[in-house]
Short mmCIF file of C-alpha atoms in Angstrom, two decimals:
data_model
loop_
_atom_site.label_atom_id
_atom_site.label_comp_id
_atom_site.label_asym_id
_atom_site.label_seq_id
_atom_site.Cartn_x
_atom_site.Cartn_y
_atom_site.Cartn_z
CA MET A 607 55.26 35.17 53.80
CA ASN A 608 52.82 32.95 55.57
CA VAL A 609 50.93 32.80 52.32
CA SER A 610 53.80 31.30 50.36
CA LEU A 611 54.48 28.86 53.15
CA THR A 612 50.84 27.83 53.10
CA LEU A 613 50.83 27.45 49.33
CA VAL A 614 53.95 25.33 49.41
CA ALA A 615 52.42 23.24 52.18
CA ALA A 616 49.32 22.74 50.07
CA VAL A 617 51.44 21.65 47.11
CA VAL A 618 53.33 19.22 49.32
CA GLY A 619 50.08 17.85 50.68
CA PHE A 620 48.79 17.42 47.16
CA MET A 621 51.89 15.54 46.13
CA ILE A 622 51.74 13.33 49.20
CA ALA A 623 48.12 12.49 48.52
CA ILE A 624 48.84 11.57 44.93
CA GLN A 625 51.81 9.46 45.90
CA PHE A 626 49.74 7.77 48.56
CA GLN A 627 47.01 6.95 46.09
CA THR A 628 49.48 5.67 43.55
CA VAL A 629 51.28 3.40 45.94
CA LYS A 630 48.14 2.24 47.76
CA LYS A 631 46.86 0.32 44.74
CA PRO A 632 47.18 -3.29 45.90
CA ASN A 633 44.42 -3.37 48.47
CA GLU A 634 44.67 -7.03 49.39
CA ARG A 635 47.86 -8.89 49.74
CA ASP A 636 48.27 -12.01 47.70
CA THR A 637 48.64 -14.70 50.35
CA ARG A 638 48.41 -17.80 48.17
CA ASP A 639 51.16 -20.34 48.45
CA ILE A 640 52.87 -22.03 45.53
CA TRP A 641 50.34 -24.85 45.23
CA GLN A 642 47.42 -22.52 45.21
CA LEU A 643 49.19 -20.48 42.60
CA ARG A 644 49.79 -23.58 40.55
CA ALA A 645 46.14 -24.51 40.80
CA ALA A 646 45.18 -21.03 39.69
CA LEU A 647 47.64 -21.23 36.81
CA LEU A 648 46.20 -24.58 35.79
CA LYS A 649 42.72 -23.14 35.85
CA GLU A 650 43.77 -20.24 33.68
CA LYS A 651 45.52 -22.56 31.25
CA GLU A 652 42.40 -24.65 31.00
CA LEU A 653 40.43 -21.53 30.29
CA GLU A 654 42.96 -20.56 27.66
CA SER A 655 42.77 -23.93 25.96
CA ASN A 656 38.99 -23.79 26.07
CA LEU A 657 39.06 -20.39 24.47
CA LEU A 658 41.47 -21.60 21.81
CA GLY A 659 39.20 -24.54 21.06
CA GLU A 660 36.25 -22.22 20.81
CA ILE A 661 38.12 -19.97 18.43
CA ARG A 662 39.08 -22.94 16.30
CA SER A 663 35.55 -24.29 16.13
CA ASN A 664 34.23 -20.86 15.29
CA GLU A 665 36.77 -20.50 12.53
CA GLU A 666 35.83 -23.90 11.18
CA LYS A 667 32.21 -22.94 11.25
CA LEU A 668 33.03 -19.73 9.49
CA SER A 669 34.88 -21.48 6.70
CA ALA A 670 32.09 -24.05 6.44
CA TYR A 671 29.56 -21.28 6.09
CA GLU A 672 31.73 -19.61 3.52
CA SER A 673 32.00 -22.73 1.38
CA LYS A 674 28.33 -23.46 1.85
CA ARG A 675 27.47 -19.98 0.70
CA LYS A 676 29.58 -20.45 -2.41
CA GLN A 677 28.01 -23.78 -3.08
CA SER A 678 24.54 -22.58 -2.43
CA LYS A 679 24.81 -19.90 -5.09
CA GLU A 680 25.64 -22.58 -7.58
CA GLN A 681 23.00 -24.83 -6.13
CA ALA A 682 20.40 -22.12 -6.41
CA LEU A 683 21.29 -21.60 -10.03
CA ARG A 684 21.11 -25.34 -10.66
CA ASP A 685 17.76 -25.54 -8.95
CA THR A 686 16.43 -22.69 -10.98
CA LEU A 687 17.72 -24.22 -14.16
CA GLN A 688 16.14 -27.54 -13.25
CA GLU A 689 12.86 -25.85 -12.48
CA LEU A 690 12.87 -23.99 -15.76
CA LYS A 691 13.75 -27.17 -17.64
CA LEU A 692 10.91 -28.95 -15.95
CA GLU A 693 8.56 -26.18 -16.90
CA ALA A 694 9.81 -26.13 -20.46
CA GLY A 695 9.42 -29.89 -20.80
CA GLN A 696 13.10 -30.64 -21.15
CA THR A 697 13.06 -33.34 -18.52
CA GLU A 698 11.79 -36.82 -18.48
CA ILE A 699 9.00 -37.21 -16.00
CA SER A 700 7.71 -40.24 -14.28
CA GLY A 701 4.90 -40.00 -11.82
CA PRO A 702 1.20 -40.47 -11.34
CA GLY A 703 -0.94 -40.07 -14.39
CA ILE A 704 -3.16 -41.87 -16.91
CA THR A 705 -2.72 -43.37 -20.31
CA LEU A 706 -5.17 -42.79 -23.13
CA GLN A 707 -5.29 -45.08 -26.07
CA ILE A 708 -6.84 -44.24 -29.40
CA GLU A 709 -7.67 -47.21 -31.58
CA PRO A 710 -9.87 -47.76 -34.58
CA VAL A 711 -13.33 -49.15 -33.96
CA ILE A 712 -13.03 -52.56 -35.51
CA GLU A 713 -16.77 -53.15 -35.84
CA ASP A 714 -17.03 -49.98 -37.83
CA ILE A 715 -14.41 -50.87 -40.39
CA GLN A 716 -16.07 -51.68 -43.63
CA LEU A 717 -14.70 -54.11 -46.07
CA GLY A 718 -12.61 -52.52 -48.70
CA SER A 719 -12.05 -49.24 -46.96
CA PRO A 720 -8.54 -48.22 -46.03
CA ASP A 721 -7.82 -49.56 -42.59
CA THR A 722 -5.49 -46.91 -41.40
CA LYS A 723 -7.37 -44.09 -39.94
CA ILE A 724 -5.86 -40.73 -39.33
CA VAL A 725 -6.56 -38.89 -36.17
CA SER A 726 -7.38 -35.40 -37.32
CA PRO A 727 -5.43 -32.55 -35.69
CA GLU A 728 -8.62 -30.82 -34.68
CA LEU A 729 -9.66 -33.84 -32.70
CA LEU A 730 -6.32 -34.06 -31.00
CA LYS A 731 -6.35 -30.38 -30.18
CA ARG A 732 -9.78 -30.68 -28.63
CA LEU A 733 -8.60 -33.62 -26.62
CA LEU A 734 -5.56 -31.72 -25.40
CA ASN A 735 -7.67 -28.74 -24.47
CA GLU A 736 -9.93 -30.94 -22.49
CA LEU A 737 -7.01 -32.59 -20.76
CA ASN A 738 -5.53 -29.23 -19.93
CA MET A 739 -8.87 -28.13 -18.62
CA TYR A 740 -8.78 -31.03 -16.22
CA GLU A 741 -5.37 -29.97 -14.98
CA ALA A 742 -3.13 -32.31 -16.85
CA LYS A 743 0.43 -31.15 -16.38
CA TYR A 744 2.66 -33.19 -18.67
CA LEU A 745 1.52 -34.58 -22.00
CA ALA A 746 3.05 -36.84 -24.59
CA ILE A 747 1.37 -38.10 -27.75
CA ASP A 748 2.94 -41.13 -29.35
CA GLY A 749 6.16 -40.49 -27.40
CA GLN A 750 6.20 -36.86 -28.48
CA ARG A 751 6.24 -34.42 -25.64
CA ILE A 752 3.75 -31.59 -25.88
CA ILE A 753 5.15 -28.24 -24.79
CA ASN A 754 3.83 -24.70 -24.98
CA THR A 755 5.07 -24.13 -28.50
CA THR A 756 4.02 -27.50 -29.89
CA VAL A 757 2.03 -27.36 -33.09
CA ILE A 758 -0.37 -30.04 -34.22
CA ARG A 759 -1.31 -29.69 -37.85
CA ASP A 760 -2.22 -31.46 -40.98
CA ILE A 761 0.44 -31.55 -43.63
CA ASN A 762 -0.48 -33.37 -46.80
CA ARG A 763 -3.17 -35.38 -45.04
CA GLU A 764 -0.74 -36.44 -42.38
CA THR A 765 -1.21 -35.34 -38.82
CA LYS A 766 2.05 -34.00 -37.53
CA ILE A 767 3.05 -33.05 -34.03
CA ASP A 768 6.12 -30.81 -34.19
CA GLY A 769 7.29 -32.63 -37.28
CA HIS A 770 6.56 -36.07 -35.91
CA THR A 771 4.07 -37.92 -38.06
CA ILE A 772 1.30 -39.96 -36.50
CA LYS A 773 0.83 -42.93 -38.72
CA ASN A 774 -0.05 -45.95 -36.77
CA LEU A 775 -3.01 -46.67 -34.67
CA PRO A 776 -3.45 -47.40 -31.84
CA LEU A 777 -2.04 -44.20 -30.56
CA GLU A 778 -0.94 -43.72 -26.99
CA ILE A 779 -1.30 -40.49 -25.10
CA LYS A 780 0.39 -40.21 -21.76
CA VAL A 781 -0.79 -37.67 -19.26
CA GLY A 782 1.08 -36.81 -16.10
CA VAL A 783 -0.16 -34.97 -13.07
CA ASP A 784 1.31 -34.11 -9.70
CA THR A 785 -0.53 -36.38 -7.32
CA MET A 786 -2.24 -39.73 -7.43
CA ASN A 787 -5.41 -38.06 -6.33
CA ALA A 788 -5.35 -35.72 -9.28
CA ALA A 789 -4.66 -38.68 -11.58
CA GLU A 790 -7.75 -40.48 -10.36
CA LYS A 791 -9.83 -37.38 -10.78
CA LEU A 792 -8.51 -36.89 -14.30
CA SER A 793 -9.18 -40.51 -15.18
CA ASN A 794 -12.77 -40.32 -13.98
CA ARG A 795 -13.39 -37.09 -15.78
CA MET A 796 -11.96 -38.39 -19.05
CA LYS A 797 -14.04 -41.52 -18.83
CA VAL A 798 -17.23 -39.51 -18.95
CA SER A 799 -16.02 -36.71 -21.18
CA LYS A 800 -17.44 -35.72 -24.52
CA ALA A 801 -14.13 -36.51 -26.15
CA ARG A 802 -15.04 -40.18 -26.32
CA ASP A 803 -18.13 -39.41 -28.33
CA GLU A 804 -16.24 -37.08 -30.59
CA PHE A 805 -13.67 -39.74 -31.30
CA PHE A 806 -16.37 -42.30 -31.85
CA THR A 807 -17.99 -40.25 -34.55
CA GLU A 808 -14.71 -40.50 -36.40
CA SER A 809 -14.67 -44.26 -35.91
CA LEU A 810 -12.03 -44.07 -33.22
CA ARG A 811 -12.23 -45.36 -29.72
CA LEU A 812 -10.68 -43.54 -26.80
CA ASN A 813 -9.73 -45.84 -23.98
CA VAL A 814 -8.99 -44.20 -20.70
CA SER A 815 -6.87 -46.12 -18.25
CA ASP A 816 -7.23 -46.02 -14.53
CA ALA A 817 -4.88 -43.83 -12.55
CA ASP A 818 -1.35 -45.18 -12.78
CA PRO A 819 1.17 -44.29 -10.09
CA ALA A 820 4.06 -44.49 -12.53
CA VAL A 821 3.57 -43.03 -15.97
CA SER A 822 6.80 -42.06 -17.66
CA ILE A 823 6.68 -39.16 -20.06
CA PRO A 824 9.68 -38.52 -22.30
CA SER A 825 11.38 -35.18 -22.57
CA TYR A 826 11.09 -32.81 -25.50
CA ASN A 827 13.81 -33.78 -27.95
CA ASN A 828 14.01 -30.97 -30.42
CA PRO A 829 15.83 -27.77 -29.59
CA ILE A 830 13.62 -24.94 -28.55
CA ARG A 831 14.26 -21.99 -30.78
CA ILE A 832 13.57 -18.61 -29.34
CA LYS A 833 13.05 -16.00 -31.97
CA TYR A 834 11.48 -13.03 -30.33
CA MET A 835 13.07 -12.96 -26.89
CA GLU A 836 16.29 -11.25 -25.89
CA PRO A 837 18.03 -11.11 -22.57
CA ILE A 838 17.84 -7.78 -20.81
CA LYS A 839 21.13 -5.96 -21.08
CA GLU A 840 23.05 -5.42 -17.88
CA GLY A 841 22.16 -2.18 -16.19
CA GLY A 842 18.47 -2.71 -16.71
CA GLY A 843 18.13 -0.97 -20.07
CA SER A 844 14.64 -1.25 -21.46
CA MET B 671 51.78 29.78 62.56
CA TRP B 672 49.11 27.16 62.02
CA LEU B 673 48.38 28.31 58.51
CA PRO B 674 50.97 26.01 56.82
CA PHE B 675 49.39 22.97 58.46
CA VAL B 676 45.96 24.03 57.34
CA GLY B 677 47.42 24.37 53.85
CA LEU B 678 48.93 20.88 54.10
CA ILE B 679 45.63 19.36 55.12
CA ILE B 680 43.81 21.21 52.34
CA GLY B 681 46.39 19.91 49.86
CA ILE B 682 45.99 16.33 51.06
CA ILE B 683 42.21 16.52 50.91
CA LEU B 684 42.38 18.01 47.41
CA GLY B 685 44.76 15.30 46.28
CA LEU B 686 42.58 12.55 47.69
CA LEU B 687 39.43 14.01 46.20
CA THR B 688 40.80 14.43 42.70
CA GLU B 689 41.89 10.78 42.62
CA ILE B 690 44.77 11.47 40.30
CA ARG B 691 47.04 8.50 39.75
CA ILE B 692 50.40 8.64 38.10
CA PRO B 693 51.91 5.65 36.31
CA GLU B 694 53.84 3.15 38.36
CA GLU B 695 57.14 4.02 36.66
CA TYR B 696 57.00 7.62 37.79
CA SER B 697 56.04 7.00 41.41
CA ASN B 698 59.75 6.90 42.25
CA TYR B 699 60.22 10.45 41.02
CA LEU B 700 57.19 11.67 42.84
CA SER B 701 58.29 10.10 46.09
CA ILE B 702 61.69 11.72 45.90
CA ALA B 703 60.03 15.04 44.97
CA VAL B 704 57.74 14.70 47.97
CA LEU B 705 60.72 14.12 50.19
CA ALA B 706 62.49 17.19 48.80
CA ALA B 707 59.36 19.29 49.22
CA LEU B 708 58.93 18.15 52.82
CA ASP B 709 62.55 18.98 53.53
CA THR B 710 62.14 22.45 52.09
CA LEU B 711 58.92 22.95 54.00
CA PHE B 712 60.42 22.07 57.33
CA GLY B 713 63.47 24.12 56.51
CA GLY B 714 61.19 27.03 55.85
CA ILE B 715 59.38 26.53 59.14
CA ARG B 716 62.67 26.36 60.99
CA ALA B 717 63.92 29.54 59.32
CA TYR B 718 60.64 31.22 60.19
CA LEU B 719 61.00 30.26 63.81
CA GLN B 720 64.61 31.41 63.82
CA ASN B 721 63.54 34.69 62.20
CA ILE B 722 65.90 34.22 59.28
CA TYR B 723 63.11 33.44 56.83
CA ASP B 724 63.56 34.71 53.27
CA GLU B 725 60.68 34.16 50.89
CA LYS B 726 62.88 34.09 47.81
CA VAL B 727 65.21 31.52 49.28
CA PHE B 728 62.30 29.43 50.43
CA VAL B 729 60.31 29.37 47.18
CA SER B 730 63.35 28.97 44.94
CA GLY B 731 64.68 26.26 47.26
CA PHE B 732 61.37 24.46 47.11
CA PHE B 733 61.29 24.17 43.34
CA PHE B 734 65.02 23.75 42.91
CA ASN B 735 65.20 20.93 45.42
CA ILE B 736 62.26 19.11 43.82
CA ILE B 737 63.75 19.39 40.35
CA LEU B 738 67.19 18.39 41.53
CA ALA B 739 65.89 15.37 43.37
CA ALA B 740 63.80 14.24 40.43
CA SER B 741 66.63 14.69 37.95
CA LEU B 742 68.99 12.86 40.26
CA ALA B 743 66.58 9.94 40.36
CA PHE B 744 66.24 10.12 36.57
CA LEU B 745 69.99 10.09 36.13
CA GLY B 746 70.27 7.19 38.54
CA VAL B 747 67.76 5.16 36.57
CA HIS B 748 69.67 5.77 33.35
CA LEU B 749 73.09 5.10 34.84
CA GLY B 750 71.95 1.95 36.55
CA VAL B 751 72.98 3.33 39.95
CA ASP B 752 70.36 3.97 42.58
CA LEU B 753 71.25 7.64 42.80
CA TYR B 754 67.93 8.55 44.29
CA LEU B 755 69.14 6.92 47.48
CA ALA B 756 71.64 9.77 47.76
CA ALA B 757 68.81 12.26 47.59
CA VAL B 758 66.78 10.21 50.06
CA PHE B 759 69.73 10.13 52.41
CA ALA B 760 70.52 13.83 52.11
CA PHE B 761 66.95 14.96 52.44
CA GLY B 762 66.23 12.49 55.23
CA VAL B 763 69.13 13.71 57.30
CA ARG B 764 68.23 17.33 56.75
CA LEU B 765 64.62 16.58 57.53
CA PHE B 766 65.51 15.10 60.88
CA GLN B 767 67.84 17.96 61.66
CA ASN B 768 65.26 20.55 60.79
CA ILE B 769 62.57 18.84 62.81
CA ALA B 770 64.93 18.57 65.75
CA VAL B 771 65.72 22.28 65.56
CA ILE B 772 62.01 23.13 65.32
CA ARG B 773 61.31 20.96 68.33
CA ARG B 774 63.98 22.67 70.37
CA ILE B 775 62.79 26.13 69.39
CA LEU B 776 59.19 25.30 70.20
CA LEU B 777 60.19 23.80 73.50
CA THR B 778 62.17 26.92 74.45
CA LYS B 779 59.26 29.06 73.44
CA TRP B 780 56.59 27.32 75.42
CA SER B 781 58.49 26.02 78.35
CA PRO B 782 57.63 27.93 81.56
CA ASN B 783 60.85 26.74 83.14
CA LYS B 784 63.76 27.60 80.95
CA GLU B 785 66.29 25.63 82.87
CA LYS B 786 64.54 22.34 82.26
CA VAL B 787 64.78 22.82 78.56
CA GLU B 788 68.40 23.76 78.71
CA LYS B 789 69.14 20.50 80.43
CA ASN B 790 67.48 18.62 77.71
#
């Protein structure tokens, strides 16, 4: 019987301990008076308003980022398109470069001979090759932009560049490069190049201008037809 | 005789060590249950000293009193009347009576001079 009494006593003790722990919770008494409480409340309110402001600014930032992201996709596409257009010669370019002029050699013109000379396509092609060799980036002959697919050929004794006939001399060739430095280099190289002699043998004179900080080169006018290229189908099919 | 007190101390130590906490809302019920349990405990001790101790009565009284007290408090909360005060009052009175009886019995037991105690 002592055992049951002891067990019950233990249970009671357990309950008392739990109750004691539950009630004991507030360790320190709150001894602040009303003004201190008001000050504390004010502080908390300030904190709250600060937090609200922070939340608002963060949300604004978030929406700004969101719109920027949307824009930037478009912007990236635009940039890429612009880049590709530039590369394809669809844009007008103005920048450092040189101007070449091809004119007939007047001393060489004999009486009675036809005065209009034709610049042969071979000569032009050699000139372009040489220019390209010296890192010319943008080319235009007689206002006709030279792009990768440009053809220069002789049709019925007329030199044609992509369907544009070169009839009149003097002929102007505009060459654009990226930097002024490169333009000077190109100018110097062209002044001593063999191209001058080659032109001279055909009774043509090639004048090479000094480097010009602002040479404007027109864009390619005709549509570029793509015959043998297709876009890859979605899903990466070969 | 001292075994119940040892049990009480063990129970308190166990309770403090386990660090169990019950929710604030239920602390009322626990307090009234503790009161009921204490009352039963002291009643048991008194009965033991008076040699009328019955284990069945004691154990059943222990649980029955706890449950009754808790349900009384529960009912009081739901009726909007502080019924647990009735339990507190009843158990408090009985607690004091029991302790008084125990005190008298112990005094008679240990007093060398019986007459002195009688006068008390």
